[in-house]
Amino acid sequence: IFDDIPDQEKYPRKTIVYGGNLSRLYGIQNLVKGFMQTDLDAELHLYGAGGDAAFIEECAKKDSRIKFFGRVDRKTLLVALKKAHLLVVNKPTADDYSNYSFSSKILEYMASGTPLLTTKVGGMPEEYWKYCYFIVDETCDGIAQTIKSVMEKTAEELRNKGVRARKFAIEQKNCFTMVKEITDFLK
């Protein structure tokens, strides 16, 4: 999906990006509140639509570090994913659906080459764990501390995490390797 998106310079200011459904089902309010509790010189960019869009707009009025872009075309979002310093997926682990499914957004984010911060939902196979940073405490305070901890890592460490995740996603989770796994299983 990133073949037509050239390499991008990172945003001048450290930036965290989320793109997708903006609702409590995806932990958006806790993510935004947690970010607002930090004193980071960074921005949180949110793309998409959903039940919490009005909440995000209100938070953006209170905290100038929060940028709400609403719905955008696919290419604009893919460019933003590559320009970001960190991508985030905050699906609550208490949600049964999250624990019995695997979010394609995780694999898409990994393929961008930008490091990923996510919750450790039950539907994520263990082989992915070494390529992600994790939110363990899903409270606003826990999210704030985790974001702060990850964003304070060196640019080189963040870049290396993203590069390793991209290599894993592209080389080990492409359509050819997945079909081979299915056919091997069937044999």
CSV table of C-alpha atoms in Angstrom, one decimal:
chain,number,residue,atom,x,y,z
A,1,ILE,CA,0.0,0.0,0.0
A,2,PHE,CA,3.0,2.3,0.4
A,3,ASP,CA,4.5,1.5,-3.0
A,4,ASP,CA,3.3,4.8,-4.5
A,5,ILE,CA,4.2,6.9,-1.4
A,6,PRO,CA,7.8,8.0,-1.6
A,7,ASP,CA,10.0,8.4,1.6
A,8,GLN,CA,8.9,11.4,3.6
A,9,GLU,CA,10.7,13.8,5.9
A,10,LYS,CA,9.3,13.5,9.4
A,11,TYR,CA,7.2,16.4,10.7
A,12,PRO,CA,9.3,19.2,12.1
A,13,ARG,CA,7.7,18.7,15.5
A,14,LYS,CA,7.4,15.2,17.0
A,15,THR,CA,4.0,13.8,15.9
A,16,ILE,CA,1.8,11.0,16.9
A,17,VAL,CA,-0.8,9.9,14.4
A,18,TYR,CA,-4.0,7.9,14.6
A,19,GLY,CA,-6.3,7.3,11.6
A,20,GLY,CA,-9.6,5.5,11.7
A,21,ASN,CA,-12.8,5.2,13.6
A,22,LEU,CA,-13.0,7.9,16.2
A,23,SER,CA,-15.1,6.3,19.0
A,24,ARG,CA,-14.8,4.9,22.5
A,25,LEU,CA,-14.7,1.4,21.0
A,26,TYR,CA,-11.2,2.3,19.8
A,27,GLY,CA,-10.2,4.1,23.0
A,28,ILE,CA,-10.0,7.5,21.4
A,29,GLN,CA,-11.1,9.5,24.5
A,30,ASN,CA,-8.5,7.9,26.7
A,31,LEU,CA,-5.9,8.4,24.1
A,32,VAL,CA,-6.7,12.1,23.7
A,33,LYS,CA,-7.0,12.7,27.5
A,34,GLY,CA,-3.8,10.8,28.1
A,35,PHE,CA,-1.9,12.9,25.5
A,36,MET,CA,-3.3,16.1,27.0
A,37,GLN,CA,-1.8,15.1,30.4
A,38,THR,CA,1.7,15.1,29.0
A,39,ASP,CA,3.9,18.2,28.7
A,40,LEU,CA,5.5,16.9,25.6
A,41,ASP,CA,6.6,19.3,22.8
A,42,ALA,CA,4.7,17.1,20.4
A,43,GLU,CA,1.4,16.9,18.4
A,44,LEU,CA,-1.3,14.4,18.2
A,45,HIS,CA,-2.9,14.2,14.7
A,46,LEU,CA,-6.2,12.5,14.4
A,47,TYR,CA,-7.8,11.4,11.1
A,48,GLY,CA,-11.2,9.9,10.6
A,49,ALA,CA,-14.8,10.2,11.7
A,50,GLY,CA,-17.0,8.7,14.4
A,51,GLY,CA,-18.9,9.3,17.6
A,52,ASP,CA,-16.0,11.1,19.4
A,53,ALA,CA,-15.3,13.7,16.6
A,54,ALA,CA,-17.0,16.5,18.6
A,55,PHE,CA,-15.0,15.5,21.7
A,56,ILE,CA,-11.8,15.7,19.7
A,57,GLU,CA,-12.7,19.1,18.3
A,58,GLU,CA,-13.4,20.4,21.8
A,59,CYS,CA,-10.1,19.1,23.1
A,60,ALA,CA,-8.3,20.6,20.1
A,61,LYS,CA,-9.7,24.0,21.2
A,62,LYS,CA,-8.2,23.5,24.7
A,63,ASP,CA,-4.8,22.0,23.6
A,64,SER,CA,-3.2,23.4,20.5
A,65,ARG,CA,-1.0,20.3,20.2
A,66,ILE,CA,-4.1,18.3,19.1
A,67,LYS,CA,-4.8,18.5,15.4
A,68,PHE,CA,-8.1,17.1,14.0
A,69,PHE,CA,-8.2,16.5,10.2
A,70,GLY,CA,-11.4,14.6,9.9
A,71,ARG,CA,-11.8,12.3,6.8
A,72,VAL,CA,-9.1,12.6,4.2
A,73,ASP,CA,-8.3,10.7,1.1
A,74,ARG,CA,-6.3,7.5,1.4
A,75,LYS,CA,-3.0,9.0,0.0
A,76,THR,CA,-3.1,11.9,2.4
A,77,LEU,CA,-3.4,9.5,5.3
A,78,LEU,CA,-0.6,7.2,4.1
A,79,VAL,CA,1.7,10.2,3.7
A,80,ALA,CA,0.8,11.3,7.3
A,81,LEU,CA,1.6,7.8,8.5
A,82,LYS,CA,5.1,8.0,7.0
A,83,LYS,CA,5.7,11.5,8.2
A,84,ALA,CA,4.8,10.8,11.8
A,85,HIS,CA,7.2,9.8,14.6
A,86,LEU,CA,4.8,7.4,16.2
A,87,LEU,CA,1.5,5.7,15.2
A,88,VAL,CA,-1.0,4.6,17.8
A,89,VAL,CA,-3.8,2.0,18.1
A,90,ASN,CA,-5.5,2.1,21.4
A,91,LYS,CA,-8.1,-0.6,21.2
A,92,PRO,CA,-9.2,-1.5,24.8
A,93,THR,CA,-8.1,-5.0,25.8
A,94,ALA,CA,-11.3,-5.4,27.9
A,95,ASP,CA,-13.3,-5.5,24.6
A,96,ASP,CA,-14.1,-9.1,23.6
A,97,TYR,CA,-14.1,-8.3,19.9
A,98,SER,CA,-10.5,-6.9,20.1
A,99,ASN,CA,-9.4,-10.0,21.8
A,100,TYR,CA,-10.8,-12.4,19.1
A,101,SER,CA,-9.8,-10.4,16.0
A,102,PHE,CA,-6.6,-8.9,14.6
A,103,SER,CA,-6.7,-5.3,13.4
A,104,SER,CA,-5.4,-4.9,9.9
A,105,LYS,CA,-4.5,-1.3,11.0
A,106,ILE,CA,-1.7,-2.8,13.0
A,107,LEU,CA,-0.2,-4.5,10.0
A,108,GLU,CA,-0.8,-1.4,7.8
A,109,TYR,CA,0.9,0.8,10.4
A,110,MET,CA,3.9,-1.5,10.6
A,111,ALA,CA,4.3,-1.5,6.8
A,112,SER,CA,4.6,2.3,7.0
A,113,GLY,CA,8.0,2.1,8.6
A,114,THR,CA,6.9,4.4,11.5
A,115,PRO,CA,7.0,2.8,14.9
A,116,LEU,CA,3.7,1.6,16.5
A,117,LEU,CA,2.4,2.1,20.0
A,118,THR,CA,-0.6,-0.2,20.7
A,119,THR,CA,-2.4,-2.2,23.3
A,120,LYS,CA,-1.7,-5.9,23.5
A,121,VAL,CA,-5.1,-7.2,22.4
A,122,GLY,CA,-5.6,-10.9,22.6
A,123,GLY,CA,-6.0,-11.2,18.8
A,124,MET,CA,-2.4,-10.1,18.2
A,125,PRO,CA,0.0,-13.1,17.7
A,126,GLU,CA,3.1,-13.0,20.0
A,127,GLU,CA,5.4,-12.9,16.9
A,128,TYR,CA,4.4,-9.2,16.5
A,129,TRP,CA,5.3,-8.1,20.0
A,130,LYS,CA,9.0,-7.4,19.5
A,131,TYR,CA,8.1,-4.9,16.7
A,132,CYS,CA,5.7,-2.7,18.8
A,133,TYR,CA,5.7,-0.6,21.8
A,134,PHE,CA,2.8,-1.4,24.2
A,135,ILE,CA,0.3,0.5,26.3
A,136,VAL,CA,-0.1,-1.8,29.4
A,137,ASP,CA,-2.0,0.6,31.7
A,138,GLU,CA,-4.9,1.7,29.6
A,139,THR,CA,-6.0,4.5,31.9
A,140,CYS,CA,-5.5,8.1,30.9
A,141,ASP,CA,-2.5,8.3,33.4
A,142,GLY,CA,-1.0,5.0,32.0
A,143,ILE,CA,-1.4,6.2,28.4
A,144,ALA,CA,0.2,9.6,29.3
A,145,GLN,CA,3.2,7.9,30.9
A,146,THR,CA,3.6,5.4,28.0
A,147,ILE,CA,3.4,8.1,25.3
A,148,LYS,CA,6.0,10.2,27.3
A,149,SER,CA,8.3,7.2,27.7
A,150,VAL,CA,8.2,6.2,24.0
A,151,MET,CA,8.4,9.8,22.7
A,152,GLU,CA,11.5,10.4,24.8
A,153,LYS,CA,13.4,7.6,22.9
A,154,THR,CA,16.1,8.7,20.5
A,155,ALA,CA,15.2,9.4,16.9
A,156,GLU,CA,17.5,6.5,15.9
A,157,GLU,CA,15.8,4.0,18.3
A,158,LEU,CA,12.3,5.0,17.0
A,159,ARG,CA,13.5,4.8,13.4
A,160,ASN,CA,15.1,1.3,13.9
A,161,LYS,CA,11.9,0.0,15.6
A,162,GLY,CA,9.9,1.2,12.6
A,163,VAL,CA,12.3,-0.2,10.0
A,164,ARG,CA,12.3,-3.6,11.7
A,165,ALA,CA,8.5,-3.6,11.9
A,166,ARG,CA,8.2,-2.7,8.2
A,167,LYS,CA,10.6,-5.5,7.2
A,168,PHE,CA,8.7,-8.0,9.3
A,169,ALA,CA,5.3,-6.9,7.8
A,170,ILE,CA,6.5,-6.8,4.2
A,171,GLU,CA,8.7,-10.0,4.2
A,172,GLN,CA,6.8,-12.2,6.6
A,173,LYS,CA,3.2,-11.1,6.3
A,174,ASN,CA,2.7,-10.6,2.6
A,175,CYS,CA,0.1,-12.4,0.5
A,176,PHE,CA,2.6,-15.0,-0.7
A,177,THR,CA,3.8,-16.0,2.7
A,178,MET,CA,0.2,-16.1,4.0
A,179,VAL,CA,-1.0,-18.3,1.2
A,180,LYS,CA,1.9,-20.6,1.8
A,181,GLU,CA,1.0,-20.9,5.5
A,182,ILE,CA,-2.6,-21.7,4.6
A,183,THR,CA,-1.7,-24.3,2.1
A,184,ASP,CA,0.9,-25.9,4.4
A,185,PHE,CA,-1.8,-26.0,7.1
A,186,LEU,CA,-4.2,-27.7,4.7
A,187,LYS,CA,-1.6,-30.3,3.7
